[in-house]
Amino acid sequence: MVTQELLENLKTGKLSCVEHVRTQLALIKKENPRINAFLYVAEKEALVRALELDKGSRKGKLFGLTLGVKANINVQGMPISCASRTLDAYKGTYNADVIERIIAEGGIVLGMTNMDEFACGISGETSAFGPTINPVAPKRVPGGSSSGSAAAVAVGFCDLALGSDTGGSIRNPASHCGIVGMKPSYGRVSRYGLIDLSMSLDQIGPLAPDTFGCALLFDVIAGRSENDPMTLSEPVHVQQLPKTIALSPAFEALCTDKKIYRLIKEKVLAVAKEKHLKLVELDFRYVTLAVQAYYPIVYTEFFSGTRKFDGRRYGRRIEEACNEEVLRRILGGRIISCAEHEGRYYRKALRAARAIRDEFEKAFKIVDLLAMPTTPELPHLLGKLPSPEAAYAYDAFTIPANLAGICAGVVPCGLIDKVPVGLQLYAGRDHTLLGGMGMFGQHLNNTMP
Ligand code: GLN
């Protein structure tokens, strides 16, 4: 329990906040030029804050813990670039809701982390500021788009991190870097202050070295906010232990690397036995439509969201500064929006999303958890980004949760060829998901050599 112990040491004063921050800053100075996880390190701000905390009453759920923040979440005074030259000149003018909550609980923002440009990607290679390196499997990509947040947590630059997940961007890098990551249910965490990729699918969520840290950060950032009308007013529950878990042949069929599925299944069987979970099999008809339904929605909403980057307010016009993938989405979104009076793409995609949502709603009346891989393959070698079609298909396991608006989380499950593999859980409710992730986390701690 890395996070729990650390928090205890900070709260009791056994470790001072200043000392803690200094150690991590030194590690960042030494290793970040190689790993490229942080785009901006808030050295002075973090030290001033740590000193302030050391003088105070040592209270707060996150007291003294440090955070990396994905560069698409507003933090006042820091460069919020979305890893794009488009926003070269932009500094956050306010704090996102999640940042306000973190600060109120004694957390320390260490800086802004690298990502795929505008959160479009699967590998962390499309940042305008160079790729992030996977600290655990250095020849391979760390996953994306929240590449810097995952790598920073994995290497210990910071204790916890924030990412955003539209179709898998928290879960995919968590899996590839061997850490824990969670996409909360839609509306659970305020999106106020997030520069959106696709507003009907985006959620901010936690990345952590262990399930304790993940649940802790979720607990801090979740809840109703007046700034985001989509947030739910329902209180955040304490964790609940699941009783049933499902595997599905529909997801098994989507997994191209069979070694990954075998490992996932093995782990599910072991945990089900150890924790007395009833194991069932469920089939899904529409999940195979998820990738095709996702992209028309993302293209359309991204096109609309990027119209503000017209070069007058924030720096450069996006079309003149962005990479190929970002441009593809803008141009595609423009075409879809023009054709939309015939309801050909966007509305049809929304119908498919609804069919997927209905299917999951039914499933979670029968089971508490659904287990599956996070990605169909191991992370590719750095510099070998596949074609757009193949990259899109890579999110087949993560996208359904975003389309259905439900929560999903990833816990480390083991290694294949020395590369980390994350097991993904879906659940109908966040507190059941966290309970389930905790069970898998415990199992892993007990079975690690
Ligand atoms: N890979 C997906 C995309 O490029 C998901 C990105 C994300 O979740 N931000 O759209």
mmCIF file of N, CA and C in Angstrom, residues 194-254:
data_model
loop_
_atom_site.group_PDB
_atom_site.id
_atom_site.type_symbol
_atom_site.label_atom_id
_atom_site.label_comp_id
_atom_site.label_asym_id
_atom_site.label_seq_id
_atom_site.Cartn_x
_atom_site.Cartn_y
_atom_site.Cartn_z
ATOM 1 N N LEU A 194 -11.884 21.434 -18.115
ATOM 2 C CA LEU A 194 -11.244 20.472 -19.027
ATOM 3 C C LEU A 194 -11.417 20.985 -20.457
ATOM 4 N N ILE A 195 -10.353 21.008 -21.214
ATOM 5 C CA ILE A 195 -10.468 21.385 -22.631
ATOM 6 C C ILE A 195 -10.924 20.130 -23.360
ATOM 7 N N ASP A 196 -12.161 20.171 -23.869
ATOM 8 C CA ASP A 196 -12.771 18.906 -24.271
ATOM 9 C C ASP A 196 -12.310 18.376 -25.612
ATOM 10 N N LEU A 197 -12.366 17.047 -25.672
ATOM 11 C CA LEU A 197 -12.211 16.367 -26.953
ATOM 12 C C LEU A 197 -13.619 16.108 -27.476
ATOM 13 N N SER A 198 -14.446 15.511 -26.677
ATOM 14 C CA SER A 198 -15.816 15.210 -27.080
ATOM 15 C C SER A 198 -16.677 15.295 -25.821
ATOM 16 N N MET A 199 -17.392 16.405 -25.695
ATOM 17 C CA MET A 199 -17.980 16.727 -24.389
ATOM 18 C C MET A 199 -19.005 15.722 -23.878
ATOM 19 N N SER A 200 -19.625 14.963 -24.758
ATOM 20 C CA SER A 200 -20.617 14.005 -24.263
ATOM 21 C C SER A 200 -19.965 12.688 -23.803
ATOM 22 N N LEU A 201 -18.653 12.569 -24.015
ATOM 23 C CA LEU A 201 -17.963 11.328 -23.638
ATOM 24 C C LEU A 201 -16.833 11.525 -22.621
ATOM 25 N N ASP A 202 -16.275 12.740 -22.566
ATOM 26 C CA ASP A 202 -15.100 12.995 -21.704
ATOM 27 C C ASP A 202 -15.398 12.840 -20.220
ATOM 28 N N GLN A 203 -14.464 12.250 -19.503
ATOM 29 C CA GLN A 203 -14.464 12.318 -18.042
ATOM 30 C C GLN A 203 -13.042 12.480 -17.548
ATOM 31 N N ILE A 204 -12.874 13.297 -16.514
ATOM 32 C CA ILE A 204 -11.582 13.385 -15.832
ATOM 33 C C ILE A 204 -11.538 12.236 -14.832
ATOM 34 N N GLY A 205 -10.366 11.650 -14.634
ATOM 35 C CA GLY A 205 -10.280 10.561 -13.662
ATOM 36 C C GLY A 205 -8.885 10.389 -13.107
ATOM 37 N N PRO A 206 -8.768 9.543 -12.067
ATOM 38 C CA PRO A 206 -7.489 9.367 -11.376
ATOM 39 C C PRO A 206 -6.581 8.293 -11.969
ATOM 40 N N LEU A 207 -5.268 8.508 -11.828
ATOM 41 C CA LEU A 207 -4.249 7.492 -12.083
ATOM 42 C C LEU A 207 -3.415 7.387 -10.813
ATOM 43 N N ALA A 208 -3.089 6.170 -10.408
ATOM 44 C CA ALA A 208 -2.420 5.974 -9.117
ATOM 45 C C ALA A 208 -1.589 4.707 -9.145
ATOM 46 N N PRO A 209 -0.626 4.614 -8.231
ATOM 47 C CA PRO A 209 0.178 3.385 -8.204
ATOM 48 C C PRO A 209 -0.582 2.194 -7.625
ATOM 49 N N ASP A 210 -1.682 2.468 -6.877
ATOM 50 C CA ASP A 210 -2.428 1.371 -6.239
ATOM 51 C C ASP A 210 -3.913 1.733 -6.149
ATOM 52 N N THR A 211 -4.724 0.742 -5.801
ATOM 53 C CA THR A 211 -6.173 0.989 -5.792
ATOM 54 C C THR A 211 -6.569 1.939 -4.657
ATOM 55 N N PHE A 212 -5.801 1.964 -3.593
ATOM 56 C CA PHE A 212 -6.079 2.904 -2.497
ATOM 57 C C PHE A 212 -5.977 4.343 -3.022
ATOM 58 N N GLY A 213 -4.880 4.639 -3.706
ATOM 59 C CA GLY A 213 -4.659 5.990 -4.233
ATOM 60 C C GLY A 213 -5.726 6.387 -5.242
ATOM 61 N N CYS A 214 -6.133 5.422 -6.054
ATOM 62 C CA CYS A 214 -7.144 5.684 -7.075
ATOM 63 C C CYS A 214 -8.480 6.043 -6.415
ATOM 64 N N ALA A 215 -8.883 5.250 -5.426
ATOM 65 C CA ALA A 215 -10.147 5.501 -4.733
ATOM 66 C C ALA A 215 -10.099 6.825 -3.961
ATOM 67 N N LEU A 216 -8.946 7.100 -3.388
ATOM 68 C CA LEU A 216 -8.775 8.336 -2.607
ATOM 69 C C LEU A 216 -8.950 9.572 -3.499
ATOM 70 N N LEU A 217 -8.277 9.562 -4.640
ATOM 71 C CA LEU A 217 -8.363 10.725 -5.527
ATOM 72 C C LEU A 217 -9.763 10.846 -6.129
ATOM 73 N N PHE A 218 -10.355 9.716 -6.463
ATOM 74 C CA PHE A 218 -11.729 9.756 -6.984
ATOM 75 C C PHE A 218 -12.666 10.398 -5.961
ATOM 76 N N ASP A 219 -12.524 9.993 -4.731
ATOM 77 C CA ASP A 219 -13.373 10.498 -3.659
ATOM 78 C C ASP A 219 -13.260 12.027 -3.533
ATOM 79 N N VAL A 220 -12.050 12.538 -3.777
ATOM 80 C CA VAL A 220 -11.833 13.984 -3.667
ATOM 81 C C VAL A 220 -12.433 14.735 -4.867
ATOM 82 N N ILE A 221 -12.253 14.210 -6.057
ATOM 83 C CA ILE A 221 -12.668 14.989 -7.240
ATOM 84 C C ILE A 221 -14.126 14.781 -7.625
ATOM 85 N N ALA A 222 -14.770 13.735 -7.117
ATOM 86 C CA ALA A 222 -16.150 13.443 -7.543
ATOM 87 C C ALA A 222 -17.158 14.322 -6.798
ATOM 88 N N GLY A 223 -18.285 14.527 -7.421
ATOM 89 C CA GLY A 223 -19.374 15.234 -6.738
ATOM 90 C C GLY A 223 -19.980 16.327 -7.584
ATOM 91 N N ARG A 224 -21.102 16.791 -7.131
ATOM 92 C CA ARG A 224 -21.875 17.809 -7.837
ATOM 93 C C ARG A 224 -21.123 19.145 -7.889
ATOM 94 N N SER A 225 -21.176 19.795 -9.032
ATOM 95 C CA SER A 225 -20.627 21.147 -9.124
ATOM 96 C C SER A 225 -21.606 22.030 -9.881
ATOM 97 N N GLU A 226 -21.786 23.230 -9.386
ATOM 98 C CA GLU A 226 -22.664 24.197 -10.057
ATOM 99 C C GLU A 226 -22.084 24.592 -11.416
ATOM 100 N N ASN A 227 -20.786 24.387 -11.586
ATOM 101 C CA ASN A 227 -20.140 24.791 -12.844
ATOM 102 C C ASN A 227 -20.384 23.810 -13.983
ATOM 103 N N ASP A 228 -20.800 22.608 -13.654
ATOM 104 C CA ASP A 228 -21.045 21.601 -14.689
ATOM 105 C C ASP A 228 -22.434 21.005 -14.476
ATOM 106 N N PRO A 229 -23.388 21.468 -15.282
ATOM 107 C CA PRO A 229 -24.776 21.033 -15.075
ATOM 108 C C PRO A 229 -24.991 19.541 -15.266
ATOM 109 N N MET A 230 -24.021 18.856 -15.877
ATOM 110 C CA MET A 230 -24.176 17.412 -16.081
ATOM 111 C C MET A 230 -23.760 16.611 -14.849
ATOM 112 N N THR A 231 -23.192 17.254 -13.839
ATOM 113 C CA THR A 231 -22.752 16.483 -12.669
ATOM 114 C C THR A 231 -23.955 16.004 -11.868
ATOM 115 N N LEU A 232 -23.793 14.835 -11.282
ATOM 116 C CA LEU A 232 -24.878 14.202 -10.540
ATOM 117 C C LEU A 232 -24.885 14.713 -9.106
ATOM 118 N N SER A 233 -26.080 14.834 -8.538
ATOM 119 C CA SER A 233 -26.133 15.344 -7.170
ATOM 120 C C SER A 233 -26.085 14.213 -6.144
ATOM 121 N N GLU A 234 -26.280 13.015 -6.634
ATOM 122 C CA GLU A 234 -26.206 11.826 -5.769
ATOM 123 C C GLU A 234 -24.858 11.813 -5.023
ATOM 124 N N PRO A 235 -24.869 11.548 -3.721
ATOM 125 C CA PRO A 235 -23.585 11.563 -3.005
ATOM 126 C C PRO A 235 -22.667 10.422 -3.451
ATOM 127 N N VAL A 236 -21.384 10.622 -3.255
ATOM 128 C CA VAL A 236 -20.428 9.568 -3.594
ATOM 129 C C VAL A 236 -20.446 8.547 -2.461
ATOM 130 N N HIS A 237 -20.728 7.309 -2.817
ATOM 131 C CA HIS A 237 -20.887 6.276 -1.792
ATOM 132 C C HIS A 237 -19.554 5.720 -1.319
ATOM 133 N N VAL A 238 -19.609 5.085 -0.190
ATOM 134 C CA VAL A 238 -18.436 4.318 0.222
ATOM 135 C C VAL A 238 -18.362 3.063 -0.647
ATOM 136 N N GLN A 239 -17.212 2.448 -0.677
ATOM 137 C CA GLN A 239 -17.039 1.287 -1.541
ATOM 138 C C GLN A 239 -17.958 0.136 -1.146
ATOM 139 N N GLN A 240 -18.398 -0.582 -2.184
ATOM 140 C CA GLN A 240 -19.253 -1.726 -1.919
ATOM 141 C C GLN A 240 -18.622 -2.956 -2.562
ATOM 142 N N LEU A 241 -18.657 -4.073 -1.875
ATOM 143 C CA LEU A 241 -18.008 -5.249 -2.442
ATOM 144 C C LEU A 241 -18.931 -5.972 -3.403
ATOM 145 N N PRO A 242 -18.453 -6.214 -4.617
ATOM 146 C CA PRO A 242 -19.268 -6.934 -5.586
ATOM 147 C C PRO A 242 -19.426 -8.409 -5.210
ATOM 148 N N LYS A 243 -20.492 -9.000 -5.740
ATOM 149 C CA LYS A 243 -20.728 -10.424 -5.443
ATOM 150 C C LYS A 243 -20.661 -11.298 -6.695
ATOM 151 N N THR A 244 -20.860 -10.650 -7.847
ATOM 152 C CA THR A 244 -20.829 -11.429 -9.096
ATOM 153 C C THR A 244 -19.910 -10.763 -10.113
ATOM 154 N N ILE A 245 -19.343 -11.573 -10.962
ATOM 155 C CA ILE A 245 -18.455 -11.038 -12.015
ATOM 156 C C ILE A 245 -18.707 -11.821 -13.295
ATOM 157 N N ALA A 246 -18.646 -11.118 -14.426
ATOM 158 C CA ALA A 246 -18.905 -11.788 -15.704
ATOM 159 C C ALA A 246 -17.712 -11.685 -16.634
ATOM 160 N N LEU A 247 -17.563 -12.717 -17.458
ATOM 161 C CA LEU A 247 -16.686 -12.669 -18.624
ATOM 162 C C LEU A 247 -17.599 -12.750 -19.837
ATOM 163 N N SER A 248 -17.106 -12.289 -20.973
ATOM 164 C CA SER A 248 -17.993 -12.299 -22.138
ATOM 165 C C SER A 248 -17.275 -12.778 -23.395
ATOM 166 N N PRO A 249 -17.885 -13.725 -24.125
ATOM 167 C CA PRO A 249 -17.279 -14.182 -25.386
ATOM 168 C C PRO A 249 -17.178 -13.051 -26.415
ATOM 169 N N ALA A 250 -18.068 -12.055 -26.319
ATOM 170 C CA ALA A 250 -18.022 -10.932 -27.269
ATOM 171 C C ALA A 250 -16.694 -10.198 -27.137
ATOM 172 N N PHE A 251 -16.230 -10.042 -25.903
ATOM 173 C CA PHE A 251 -14.958 -9.345 -25.694
ATOM 174 C C PHE A 251 -13.775 -10.272 -25.974
ATOM 175 N N GLU A 252 -13.942 -11.521 -25.663
ATOM 176 C CA GLU A 252 -12.867 -12.479 -25.960
ATOM 177 C C GLU A 252 -12.550 -12.454 -27.459
ATOM 178 N N ALA A 253 -13.604 -12.382 -28.276
ATOM 179 C CA ALA A 253 -13.415 -12.399 -29.726
ATOM 180 C C ALA A 253 -12.670 -11.157 -30.219
ATOM 181 N N LEU A 254 -12.784 -10.058 -29.477
ATOM 182 C CA LEU A 254 -12.129 -8.812 -29.905
ATOM 183 C C LEU A 254 -10.639 -8.775 -29.560
#
